[in-house]
Amino acid sequence: MSQSVPIPQPAPRWSDRLELGEGIRWVGGTIVLVDILTGRLLSAPEGDDRTGPLEVLAELPVPLGAVAPVEGRPGSWIAAAGTGFCLIGADGKTERLACLEEGRARVPMRMNDAAADPFGRFWAGSMSYDEVEGAGALYRMDRDGTVTKVLEGITVPNGPVFGPDGTTMFLADSVRGVIRKYLVAPDTGELGEPSVFTTLDSGSPDGMAVDMEGGLWTAVWGAGRVHRYLPDGTLDRVVRVPAEQPAGICLGGADGRTLYITSARVGLPTPGPLDGAVFEARVEVPGLPTAQYRPEWV
């Protein structure tokens, strides 16, 4: 990707202004995303209208961190929600699968960002509502439904996202401003020792996506930017976003070359007119397909 070709400033789409828009995915020819604190699962409406509201697919009574599509269950999602994992059916009803952070005496917790890997497993991070240092963790649900706490001591985990062949994982510890890289064992999901992929001097790395060249894109919370990094960690692109808190990103569209960006209004004393909007811009390198959770029990 040549730096000589600029990316236009992302344009706002749809009329919604989300409290904490994250977890955006390109699935089945449309975007799907969450408004975490309101517990809503949203998608783009049918047709070409980019000015109306997003469609509500489901509304949960707990925070909804992120979802992944479930193979063999059209319109269903596995979700990091509340303090654990659940299934959201095509009718919007939920089925609890695992309680991970419920009843912890130390601090109130919730699930945050999540994604499936190319091998069909589901990964999700947890965090405390008050971003207590080191209170968060990363969990993995295998295809047989077994849940493992993979990492702990994270403050605010975002991602994970996976490289093109699924054997590399990137995980942001947002408050600490660092993105780490892990090798992933294809058969077991076991992680190798981490290495620091990049550290940000300002703003916090938030939602991420990987493109077909292995480039890593990340929203930079608090800085109004999206960054693209080369596979060796070199900063390749900076995209300015007209919102202070970009939060989630994905690469989608018919050719995979539309960059979608969510943003948030939460915590801003005087949100601007575009804070909380969903944006899009065109890029050169297409993204990877959204991976599905592939349960053995379907």
PDB file of C-alpha atoms in Angstrom:
ATOM      1  CA  MET A   1       0.000   0.000   0.000  1.00  0.00           C
ATOM      2  CA  SER A   2       1.678   3.195  -1.143  1.00  0.00           C
ATOM      3  CA  GLN A   3       1.651   6.164   1.208  1.00  0.00           C
ATOM      4  CA  SER A   4       1.350   8.454  -1.825  1.00  0.00           C
ATOM      5  CA  VAL A   5      -2.346   7.595  -2.220  1.00  0.00           C
ATOM      6  CA  PRO A   6      -4.333   9.489   0.453  1.00  0.00           C
ATOM      7  CA  ILE A   7      -7.489   8.119   2.052  1.00  0.00           C
ATOM      8  CA  PRO A   8     -10.346  10.661   2.041  1.00  0.00           C
ATOM      9  CA  GLN A   9     -11.742  11.737   5.399  1.00  0.00           C
ATOM     10  CA  PRO A  10     -14.343   9.192   6.470  1.00  0.00           C
ATOM     11  CA  ALA A  11     -17.923  10.297   5.895  1.00  0.00           C
ATOM     12  CA  PRO A  12     -20.707   9.777   8.456  1.00  0.00           C
ATOM     13  CA  ARG A  13     -23.431   7.294   7.531  1.00  0.00           C
ATOM     14  CA  TRP A  14     -26.830   6.592   9.081  1.00  0.00           C
ATOM     15  CA  SER A  15     -28.517   8.909  11.543  1.00  0.00           C
ATOM     16  CA  ASP A  16     -27.659   7.121  14.794  1.00  0.00           C
ATOM     17  CA  ARG A  17     -25.330   8.634  17.372  1.00  0.00           C
ATOM     18  CA  LEU A  18     -24.269   5.725  19.557  1.00  0.00           C
ATOM     19  CA  GLU A  19     -23.261   5.828  23.206  1.00  0.00           C
ATOM     20  CA  LEU A  20     -20.475   3.283  22.721  1.00  0.00           C
ATOM     21  CA  GLY A  21     -20.494   1.906  19.191  1.00  0.00           C
ATOM     22  CA  GLU A  22     -18.070  -1.001  18.753  1.00  0.00           C
ATOM     23  CA  GLY A  23     -17.744  -4.572  17.510  1.00  0.00           C
ATOM     24  CA  ILE A  24     -18.528  -3.748  13.889  1.00  0.00           C
ATOM     25  CA  ARG A  25     -18.419  -6.647  11.396  1.00  0.00           C
ATOM     26  CA  TRP A  26     -19.221  -7.207   7.710  1.00  0.00           C
ATOM     27  CA  VAL A  27     -21.528 -10.243   7.670  1.00  0.00           C
ATOM     28  CA  GLY A  28     -23.836 -11.509   4.954  1.00  0.00           C
ATOM     29  CA  GLY A  29     -23.511  -8.422   2.800  1.00  0.00           C
ATOM     30  CA  THR A  30     -24.129  -5.845   5.534  1.00  0.00           C
ATOM     31  CA  ILE A  31     -22.595  -4.344   8.648  1.00  0.00           C
ATOM     32  CA  VAL A  32     -23.463  -5.595  12.111  1.00  0.00           C
ATOM     33  CA  LEU A  33     -22.364  -3.709  15.221  1.00  0.00           C
ATOM     34  CA  VAL A  34     -23.169  -3.157  18.890  1.00  0.00           C
ATOM     35  CA  ASP A  35     -23.948  -0.207  21.111  1.00  0.00           C
ATOM     36  CA  ILE A  36     -22.311  -1.763  24.159  1.00  0.00           C
ATOM     37  CA  LEU A  37     -23.890   0.026  27.096  1.00  0.00           C
ATOM     38  CA  THR A  38     -27.430  -0.047  25.679  1.00  0.00           C
ATOM     39  CA  GLY A  39     -27.141  -3.779  24.909  1.00  0.00           C
ATOM     40  CA  ARG A  40     -28.263  -3.329  21.294  1.00  0.00           C
ATOM     41  CA  LEU A  41     -27.237  -5.399  18.291  1.00  0.00           C
ATOM     42  CA  LEU A  42     -27.623  -3.261  15.170  1.00  0.00           C
ATOM     43  CA  SER A  43     -27.321  -3.631  11.419  1.00  0.00           C
ATOM     44  CA  ALA A  44     -27.602  -1.487   8.319  1.00  0.00           C
ATOM     45  CA  PRO A  45     -31.136  -1.391   6.903  1.00  0.00           C
ATOM     46  CA  GLU A  46     -31.991  -3.031   3.607  1.00  0.00           C
ATOM     47  CA  GLY A  47     -31.371  -1.009   0.461  1.00  0.00           C
ATOM     48  CA  ASP A  48     -29.013   1.850  -0.258  1.00  0.00           C
ATOM     49  CA  ASP A  49     -30.280   4.332   2.349  1.00  0.00           C
ATOM     50  CA  ARG A  50     -27.269   5.682   4.252  1.00  0.00           C
ATOM     51  CA  THR A  51     -29.143   8.488   6.014  1.00  0.00           C
ATOM     52  CA  GLY A  52     -31.826   6.706   8.066  1.00  0.00           C
ATOM     53  CA  PRO A  53     -31.449   4.836  11.357  1.00  0.00           C
ATOM     54  CA  LEU A  54     -29.750   1.516  11.901  1.00  0.00           C
ATOM     55  CA  GLU A  55     -31.953  -1.541  12.387  1.00  0.00           C
ATOM     56  CA  VAL A  56     -32.196  -3.112  15.852  1.00  0.00           C
ATOM     57  CA  LEU A  57     -31.692  -6.889  15.630  1.00  0.00           C
ATOM     58  CA  ALA A  58     -31.759  -7.530  19.380  1.00  0.00           C
ATOM     59  CA  GLU A  59     -31.754  -5.597  22.640  1.00  0.00           C
ATOM     60  CA  LEU A  60     -30.284  -7.223  25.737  1.00  0.00           C
ATOM     61  CA  PRO A  61     -30.765  -6.114  29.360  1.00  0.00           C
ATOM     62  CA  VAL A  62     -26.975  -6.230  29.861  1.00  0.00           C
ATOM     63  CA  PRO A  63     -24.004  -4.652  28.072  1.00  0.00           C
ATOM     64  CA  LEU A  64     -23.268  -6.307  24.720  1.00  0.00           C
ATOM     65  CA  GLY A  65     -19.553  -6.313  23.938  1.00  0.00           C
ATOM     66  CA  ALA A  66     -19.396  -7.936  20.491  1.00  0.00           C
ATOM     67  CA  VAL A  67     -20.754 -10.853  18.464  1.00  0.00           C
ATOM     68  CA  ALA A  68     -19.708 -13.383  15.837  1.00  0.00           C
ATOM     69  CA  PRO A  69     -21.986 -15.288  13.440  1.00  0.00           C
ATOM     70  CA  VAL A  70     -22.694 -18.947  14.268  1.00  0.00           C
ATOM     71  CA  GLU A  71     -22.187 -21.530  11.549  1.00  0.00           C
ATOM     72  CA  GLY A  72     -25.266 -23.662  10.964  1.00  0.00           C
ATOM     73  CA  ARG A  73     -27.632 -21.199  12.641  1.00  0.00           C
ATOM     74  CA  PRO A  74     -28.545 -18.481  10.108  1.00  0.00           C
ATOM     75  CA  GLY A  75     -29.238 -15.144  11.784  1.00  0.00           C
ATOM     76  CA  SER A  76     -27.814 -16.331  15.115  1.00  0.00           C
ATOM     77  CA  TRP A  77     -24.847 -14.909  16.998  1.00  0.00           C
ATOM     78  CA  ILE A  78     -22.512 -15.895  19.772  1.00  0.00           C
ATOM     79  CA  ALA A  79     -22.079 -12.890  22.026  1.00  0.00           C
ATOM     80  CA  ALA A  80     -19.811 -11.567  24.736  1.00  0.00           C
ATOM     81  CA  ALA A  81     -22.546 -10.038  26.885  1.00  0.00           C
ATOM     82  CA  GLY A  82     -23.039  -9.103  30.509  1.00  0.00           C
ATOM     83  CA  THR A  83     -20.527 -11.193  32.443  1.00  0.00           C
ATOM     84  CA  GLY A  84     -20.180 -14.100  30.019  1.00  0.00           C
ATOM     85  CA  PHE A  85     -21.214 -15.724  26.739  1.00  0.00           C
ATOM     86  CA  CYS A  86     -24.657 -16.230  25.259  1.00  0.00           C
ATOM     87  CA  LEU A  87     -26.369 -17.112  21.997  1.00  0.00           C
ATOM     88  CA  ILE A  88     -28.638 -14.571  20.339  1.00  0.00           C
ATOM     89  CA  GLY A  89     -31.158 -16.265  18.075  1.00  0.00           C
ATOM     90  CA  ALA A  90     -32.600 -14.956  14.839  1.00  0.00           C
ATOM     91  CA  ASP A  91     -35.681 -13.983  16.865  1.00  0.00           C
ATOM     92  CA  GLY A  92     -33.576 -11.867  19.243  1.00  0.00           C
ATOM     93  CA  LYS A  93     -33.988 -14.252  22.181  1.00  0.00           C
ATOM     94  CA  THR A  94     -30.915 -15.237  24.190  1.00  0.00           C
ATOM     95  CA  GLU A  95     -29.559 -18.492  25.589  1.00  0.00           C
ATOM     96  CA  ARG A  96     -26.883 -18.289  28.281  1.00  0.00           C
ATOM     97  CA  LEU A  97     -23.762 -20.366  27.607  1.00  0.00           C
ATOM     98  CA  ALA A  98     -21.207 -19.387  30.270  1.00  0.00           C
ATOM     99  CA  CYS A  99     -20.904 -17.050  33.255  1.00  0.00           C
ATOM    100  CA  LEU A 100     -17.310 -15.857  33.467  1.00  0.00           C
ATOM    101  CA  GLU A 101     -17.141 -12.733  35.587  1.00  0.00           C
ATOM    102  CA  GLU A 102     -20.339 -12.944  37.636  1.00  0.00           C
ATOM    103  CA  GLY A 103     -20.070 -12.575  41.406  1.00  0.00           C
ATOM    104  CA  ARG A 104     -16.501 -11.325  41.539  1.00  0.00           C
ATOM    105  CA  ALA A 105     -16.193  -9.513  44.851  1.00  0.00           C
ATOM    106  CA  ARG A 106     -13.375  -7.209  43.832  1.00  0.00           C
ATOM    107  CA  VAL A 107     -14.969  -4.988  41.172  1.00  0.00           C
ATOM    108  CA  PRO A 108     -18.056  -4.989  38.913  1.00  0.00           C
ATOM    109  CA  MET A 109     -17.114  -6.499  35.548  1.00  0.00           C
ATOM    110  CA  ARG A 110     -18.488  -6.730  32.018  1.00  0.00           C
ATOM    111  CA  MET A 111     -17.495  -8.326  28.729  1.00  0.00           C
ATOM    112  CA  ASN A 112     -15.895  -6.179  26.055  1.00  0.00           C
ATOM    113  CA  ASP A 113     -14.615  -6.841  22.524  1.00  0.00           C
ATOM    114  CA  ALA A 114     -14.716 -10.315  20.957  1.00  0.00           C
ATOM    115  CA  ALA A 115     -14.231 -12.229  17.696  1.00  0.00           C
ATOM    116  CA  ALA A 116     -14.128 -15.700  16.200  1.00  0.00           C
ATOM    117  CA  ASP A 117     -10.878 -17.024  14.773  1.00  0.00           C
ATOM    118  CA  PRO A 118     -10.501 -18.800  11.407  1.00  0.00           C
ATOM    119  CA  PHE A 119     -10.524 -22.183  13.187  1.00  0.00           C
ATOM    120  CA  GLY A 120     -14.034 -21.616  14.567  1.00  0.00           C
ATOM    121  CA  ARG A 121     -13.232 -20.683  18.167  1.00  0.00           C
ATOM    122  CA  PHE A 122     -14.650 -17.600  19.944  1.00  0.00           C
ATOM    123  CA  TRP A 123     -12.469 -15.220  21.963  1.00  0.00           C
ATOM    124  CA  ALA A 124     -13.577 -12.358  24.215  1.00  0.00           C
ATOM    125  CA  GLY A 125     -12.122  -9.970  26.750  1.00  0.00           C
ATOM    126  CA  SER A 126     -13.516  -8.723  30.050  1.00  0.00           C
ATOM    127  CA  MET A 127     -12.935  -5.458  31.894  1.00  0.00           C
ATOM    128  CA  SER A 128     -14.128  -3.616  34.967  1.00  0.00           C
ATOM    129  CA  TYR A 129     -16.616  -0.809  34.540  1.00  0.00           C
ATOM    130  CA  ASP A 130     -14.137   1.589  36.181  1.00  0.00           C
ATOM    131  CA  GLU A 131     -11.131   0.309  34.195  1.00  0.00           C
ATOM    132  CA  VAL A 132      -9.391  -1.004  37.303  1.00  0.00           C
ATOM    133  CA  GLU A 133      -5.754  -1.760  36.557  1.00  0.00           C
ATOM    134  CA  GLY A 134      -5.232  -5.397  35.592  1.00  0.00           C
ATOM    135  CA  ALA A 135      -8.797  -6.513  36.358  1.00  0.00           C
ATOM    136  CA  GLY A 136      -9.589  -7.785  32.846  1.00  0.00           C
ATOM    137  CA  ALA A 137      -8.957 -11.115  31.166  1.00  0.00           C
ATOM    138  CA  LEU A 138      -9.162 -12.897  27.804  1.00  0.00           C
ATOM    139  CA  TYR A 139     -11.324 -16.010  27.408  1.00  0.00           C
ATOM    140  CA  ARG A 140     -11.594 -18.600  24.641  1.00  0.00           C
ATOM    141  CA  MET A 141     -14.592 -20.802  23.879  1.00  0.00           C
ATOM    142  CA  ASP A 142     -13.586 -23.860  21.899  1.00  0.00           C
ATOM    143  CA  ARG A 143     -15.837 -25.550  19.366  1.00  0.00           C
ATOM    144  CA  ASP A 144     -16.971 -28.120  21.955  1.00  0.00           C
ATOM    145  CA  GLY A 145     -18.145 -25.335  24.280  1.00  0.00           C
ATOM    146  CA  THR A 146     -15.206 -25.538  26.702  1.00  0.00           C
ATOM    147  CA  VAL A 147     -14.259 -22.104  28.072  1.00  0.00           C
ATOM    148  CA  THR A 148     -10.693 -21.286  29.124  1.00  0.00           C
ATOM    149  CA  LYS A 149      -9.265 -18.155  30.731  1.00  0.00           C
ATOM    150  CA  VAL A 150      -6.321 -17.582  28.427  1.00  0.00           C
ATOM    151  CA  LEU A 151      -4.821 -14.356  29.769  1.00  0.00           C
ATOM    152  CA  GLU A 152      -5.320 -12.189  32.843  1.00  0.00           C
ATOM    153  CA  GLY A 153      -3.924  -8.940  34.209  1.00  0.00           C
ATOM    154  CA  ILE A 154      -5.269  -6.890  31.281  1.00  0.00           C
ATOM    155  CA  THR A 155      -6.961  -3.563  32.019  1.00  0.00           C
ATOM    156  CA  VAL A 156      -9.116  -2.966  28.905  1.00  0.00           C
ATOM    157  CA  PRO A 157      -8.712  -5.706  26.254  1.00  0.00           C
ATOM    158  CA  ASN A 158      -9.719  -4.878  22.683  1.00  0.00           C
ATOM    159  CA  GLY A 159      -9.667  -7.275  19.795  1.00  0.00           C
ATOM    160  CA  PRO A 160      -8.558  -9.917  19.511  1.00  0.00           C
ATOM    161  CA  VAL A 161      -8.086 -10.031  15.758  1.00  0.00           C
ATOM    162  CA  PHE A 162      -6.275 -12.681  13.744  1.00  0.00           C
ATOM    163  CA  GLY A 163      -3.890 -12.727  10.806  1.00  0.00           C
ATOM    164  CA  PRO A 164      -4.886 -14.239   7.451  1.00  0.00           C
ATOM    165  CA  ASP A 165      -4.040 -17.847   8.408  1.00  0.00           C
ATOM    166  CA  GLY A 166      -5.255 -17.601  12.001  1.00  0.00           C
ATOM    167  CA  THR A 167      -1.892 -18.417  13.579  1.00  0.00           C
ATOM    168  CA  THR A 168      -1.231 -14.827  14.699  1.00  0.00           C
ATOM    169  CA  MET A 169      -3.382 -12.929  17.193  1.00  0.00           C
ATOM    170  CA  PHE A 170      -3.286  -9.221  17.997  1.00  0.00           C
ATOM    171  CA  LEU A 171      -4.676  -7.960  21.308  1.00  0.00           C
ATOM    172  CA  ALA A 172      -4.792  -4.351  22.486  1.00  0.00           C
ATOM    173  CA  ASP A 173      -4.466  -3.436  26.151  1.00  0.00           C
ATOM    174  CA  SER A 174      -6.052  -0.082  25.504  1.00  0.00           C
ATOM    175  CA  VAL A 175      -5.384   1.844  28.716  1.00  0.00           C
ATOM    176  CA  ARG A 176      -1.706   0.901  28.533  1.00  0.00           C
ATOM    177  CA  GLY A 177      -1.541   2.013  24.881  1.00  0.00           C
ATOM    178  CA  VAL A 178      -0.005  -1.232  23.646  1.00  0.00           C
ATOM    179  CA  ILE A 179      -0.891  -3.859  21.015  1.00  0.00           C
ATOM    180  CA  ARG A 180       0.672  -7.259  21.570  1.00  0.00           C
ATOM    181  CA  LYS A 181       1.174 -10.073  19.082  1.00  0.00           C
ATOM    182  CA  TYR A 182       0.829 -13.769  19.901  1.00  0.00           C
ATOM    183  CA  LEU A 183       1.389 -16.966  17.961  1.00  0.00           C
ATOM    184  CA  VAL A 184      -1.685 -19.251  18.057  1.00  0.00           C
ATOM    185  CA  ALA A 185      -1.466 -23.050  17.890  1.00  0.00           C
ATOM    186  CA  PRO A 186      -3.930 -24.037  15.137  1.00  0.00           C
ATOM    187  CA  ASP A 187      -5.112 -27.260  16.782  1.00  0.00           C
ATOM    188  CA  THR A 188      -5.496 -26.111  20.389  1.00  0.00           C
ATOM    189  CA  GLY A 189      -5.675 -22.322  20.416  1.00  0.00           C
ATOM    190  CA  GLU A 190      -2.795 -22.179  22.899  1.00  0.00           C
ATOM    191  CA  LEU A 191      -0.896 -18.891  22.799  1.00  0.00           C
ATOM    192  CA  GLY A 192       2.831 -18.384  22.551  1.00  0.00           C
ATOM    193  CA  GLU A 193       4.750 -15.736  24.455  1.00  0.00           C
ATOM    194  CA  PRO A 194       3.686 -12.198  23.535  1.00  0.00           C
ATOM    195  CA  SER A 195       5.740  -9.618  21.736  1.00  0.00           C
ATOM    196  CA  VAL A 196       4.975  -5.906  21.564  1.00  0.00           C
ATOM    197  CA  PHE A 197       3.652  -5.120  18.093  1.00  0.00           C
ATOM    198  CA  THR A 198       3.356  -1.368  18.673  1.00  0.00           C
ATOM    199  CA  THR A 199       2.922   1.199  21.433  1.00  0.00           C
ATOM    200  CA  LEU A 200       0.996   4.431  20.898  1.00  0.00           C
ATOM    201  CA  ASP A 201       2.331   7.743  22.152  1.00  0.00           C
ATOM    202  CA  SER A 202      -1.133   9.327  22.293  1.00  0.00           C
ATOM    203  CA  GLY A 203      -4.653   7.972  22.301  1.00  0.00           C
ATOM    204  CA  SER A 204      -5.574   4.351  23.020  1.00  0.00           C
ATOM    205  CA  PRO A 205      -5.709   1.443  20.564  1.00  0.00           C
ATOM    206  CA  ASP A 206      -9.278   0.155  20.439  1.00  0.00           C
ATOM    207  CA  GLY A 207     -11.105  -2.006  17.875  1.00  0.00           C
ATOM    208  CA  MET A 208      -8.916  -3.597  15.196  1.00  0.00           C
ATOM    209  CA  ALA A 209      -9.050  -5.337  11.821  1.00  0.00           C
ATOM    210  CA  VAL A 210      -6.549  -7.140   9.589  1.00  0.00           C
ATOM    211  CA  ASP A 211      -6.435  -6.825   5.801  1.00  0.00           C
ATOM    212  CA  MET A 212      -5.367  -9.312   3.137  1.00  0.00           C
ATOM    213  CA  GLU A 213      -1.783  -8.031   3.152  1.00  0.00           C
ATOM    214  CA  GLY A 214      -1.541  -8.654   6.897  1.00  0.00           C
ATOM    215  CA  GLY A 215      -1.797  -4.939   7.667  1.00  0.00           C
ATOM    216  CA  LEU A 216      -3.306  -4.147  11.064  1.00  0.00           C
ATOM    217  CA  TRP A 217      -5.865  -1.347  11.351  1.00  0.00           C
ATOM    218  CA  THR A 218      -6.812   0.099  14.736  1.00  0.00           C
ATOM    219  CA  ALA A 219      -9.155   2.820  15.914  1.00  0.00           C
ATOM    220  CA  VAL A 220      -7.359   5.267  18.214  1.00  0.00           C
ATOM    221  CA  TRP A 221      -9.709   6.253  21.023  1.00  0.00           C
ATOM    222  CA  GLY A 222      -9.373   9.837  22.250  1.00  0.00           C
ATOM    223  CA  ALA A 223      -7.315  10.958  19.261  1.00  0.00           C
ATOM    224  CA  GLY A 224      -9.796  11.035  16.364  1.00  0.00           C
ATOM    225  CA  ARG A 225      -7.649   8.716  14.236  1.00  0.00           C
ATOM    226  CA  VAL A 226      -7.410   5.290  12.659  1.00  0.00           C
ATOM    227  CA  HIS A 227      -3.948   3.803  12.082  1.00  0.00           C
ATOM    228  CA  ARG A 228      -2.762   1.133   9.666  1.00  0.00           C
ATOM    229  CA  TYR A 229       0.421  -0.764  10.531  1.00  0.00           C
ATOM    230  CA  LEU A 230       2.526  -2.937   8.259  1.00  0.00           C
ATOM    231  CA  PRO A 231       3.085  -6.546   9.369  1.00  0.00           C
ATOM    232  CA  ASP A 232       6.395  -5.539  10.963  1.00  0.00           C
ATOM    233  CA  GLY A 233       4.691  -2.899  13.146  1.00  0.00           C
ATOM    234  CA  THR A 234       5.694   0.140  11.071  1.00  0.00           C
ATOM    235  CA  LEU A 235       3.014   2.850  11.006  1.00  0.00           C
ATOM    236  CA  ASP A 236       1.795   3.045   7.404  1.00  0.00           C
ATOM    237  CA  ARG A 237      -1.313   5.259   7.426  1.00  0.00           C
ATOM    238  CA  VAL A 238      -3.101   7.751   9.658  1.00  0.00           C
ATOM    239  CA  VAL A 239      -6.753   8.424   8.821  1.00  0.00           C
ATOM    240  CA  ARG A 240      -8.353  11.429  10.497  1.00  0.00           C
ATOM    241  CA  VAL A 241     -11.872  10.819  11.827  1.00  0.00           C
ATOM    242  CA  PRO A 242     -14.248  13.730  12.604  1.00  0.00           C
ATOM    243  CA  ALA A 243     -15.109  12.246  16.003  1.00  0.00           C
ATOM    244  CA  GLU A 244     -13.026  12.263  19.171  1.00  0.00           C
ATOM    245  CA  GLN A 245     -13.505   8.624  20.162  1.00  0.00           C
ATOM    246  CA  PRO A 246     -13.217   6.163  17.241  1.00  0.00           C
ATOM    247  CA  ALA A 247     -13.898   2.775  18.789  1.00  0.00           C
ATOM    248  CA  GLY A 248     -14.474  -0.091  16.337  1.00  0.00           C
ATOM    249  CA  ILE A 249     -13.495  -0.782  12.740  1.00  0.00           C
ATOM    250  CA  CYS A 250     -13.959  -3.361  10.015  1.00  0.00           C
ATOM    251  CA  LEU A 251     -13.210  -3.746   6.325  1.00  0.00           C
ATOM    252  CA  GLY A 252     -16.172  -4.755   4.209  1.00  0.00           C
ATOM    253  CA  GLY A 253     -18.403  -3.783   1.341  1.00  0.00           C
ATOM    254  CA  ALA A 254     -18.882  -5.761  -1.859  1.00  0.00           C
ATOM    255  CA  ASP A 255     -15.138  -5.688  -2.617  1.00  0.00           C
ATOM    256  CA  GLY A 256     -13.885  -5.633   0.981  1.00  0.00           C
ATOM    257  CA  ARG A 257     -12.378  -2.185   0.515  1.00  0.00           C
ATOM    258  CA  THR A 258     -14.748  -0.045   2.582  1.00  0.00           C
ATOM    259  CA  LEU A 259     -13.394   0.926   5.989  1.00  0.00           C
ATOM    260  CA  TYR A 260     -16.233   1.234   8.523  1.00  0.00           C
ATOM    261  CA  ILE A 261     -15.571   3.074  11.779  1.00  0.00           C
ATOM    262  CA  THR A 262     -17.761   3.326  14.866  1.00  0.00           C
ATOM    263  CA  SER A 263     -17.413   6.035  17.493  1.00  0.00           C
ATOM    264  CA  ALA A 264     -18.700   6.888  20.959  1.00  0.00           C
ATOM    265  CA  ARG A 265     -20.317   9.738  22.850  1.00  0.00           C
ATOM    266  CA  VAL A 266     -19.939   8.248  26.321  1.00  0.00           C
ATOM    267  CA  GLY A 267     -17.741  10.274  28.668  1.00  0.00           C
ATOM    268  CA  LEU A 268     -17.687  13.409  26.535  1.00  0.00           C
ATOM    269  CA  PRO A 269     -18.973  16.458  28.454  1.00  0.00           C
ATOM    270  CA  THR A 270     -20.119  18.170  25.241  1.00  0.00           C
ATOM    271  CA  PRO A 271     -20.306  15.663  22.359  1.00  0.00           C
ATOM    272  CA  GLY A 272     -19.944  17.098  18.888  1.00  0.00           C
ATOM    273  CA  PRO A 273     -22.502  16.506  16.139  1.00  0.00           C
ATOM    274  CA  LEU A 274     -20.562  13.507  14.742  1.00  0.00           C
ATOM    275  CA  ASP A 275     -19.479  11.893  18.008  1.00  0.00           C
ATOM    276  CA  GLY A 276     -21.195   8.492  18.131  1.00  0.00           C
ATOM    277  CA  ALA A 277     -21.626   8.302  14.349  1.00  0.00           C
ATOM    278  CA  VAL A 278     -20.664   5.411  12.072  1.00  0.00           C
ATOM    279  CA  PHE A 279     -18.282   6.435   9.293  1.00  0.00           C
ATOM    280  CA  GLU A 280     -16.995   4.897   6.086  1.00  0.00           C
ATOM    281  CA  ALA A 281     -14.065   5.518   3.734  1.00  0.00           C
ATOM    282  CA  ARG A 282     -12.570   3.704   0.774  1.00  0.00           C
ATOM    283  CA  VAL A 283      -9.171   1.997   1.074  1.00  0.00           C
ATOM    284  CA  GLU A 284      -6.907   0.071  -1.299  1.00  0.00           C
ATOM    285  CA  VAL A 285      -6.408  -3.315   0.372  1.00  0.00           C
ATOM    286  CA  PRO A 286      -9.480  -5.470   1.079  1.00  0.00           C
ATOM    287  CA  GLY A 287     -10.191  -6.978   4.450  1.00  0.00           C
ATOM    288  CA  LEU A 288     -10.470 -10.587   5.526  1.00  0.00           C
ATOM    289  CA  PRO A 289     -13.827 -12.377   5.702  1.00  0.00           C
ATOM    290  CA  THR A 290     -15.521 -12.311   9.113  1.00  0.00           C
ATOM    291  CA  ALA A 291     -14.871 -15.637  10.822  1.00  0.00           C
ATOM    292  CA  GLN A 292     -17.734 -17.719  12.238  1.00  0.00           C
ATOM    293  CA  TYR A 293     -17.985 -19.585  15.500  1.00  0.00           C
ATOM    294  CA  ARG A 294     -18.302 -23.234  14.441  1.00  0.00           C
ATOM    295  CA  PRO A 295     -19.741 -25.189  17.372  1.00  0.00           C
ATOM    296  CA  GLU A 296     -19.514 -28.952  17.294  1.00  0.00           C
ATOM    297  CA  TRP A 297     -22.882 -29.129  19.046  1.00  0.00           C
ATOM    298  CA  VAL A 298     -24.949 -27.564  16.247  1.00  0.00           C
TER     299      VAL A 298
END
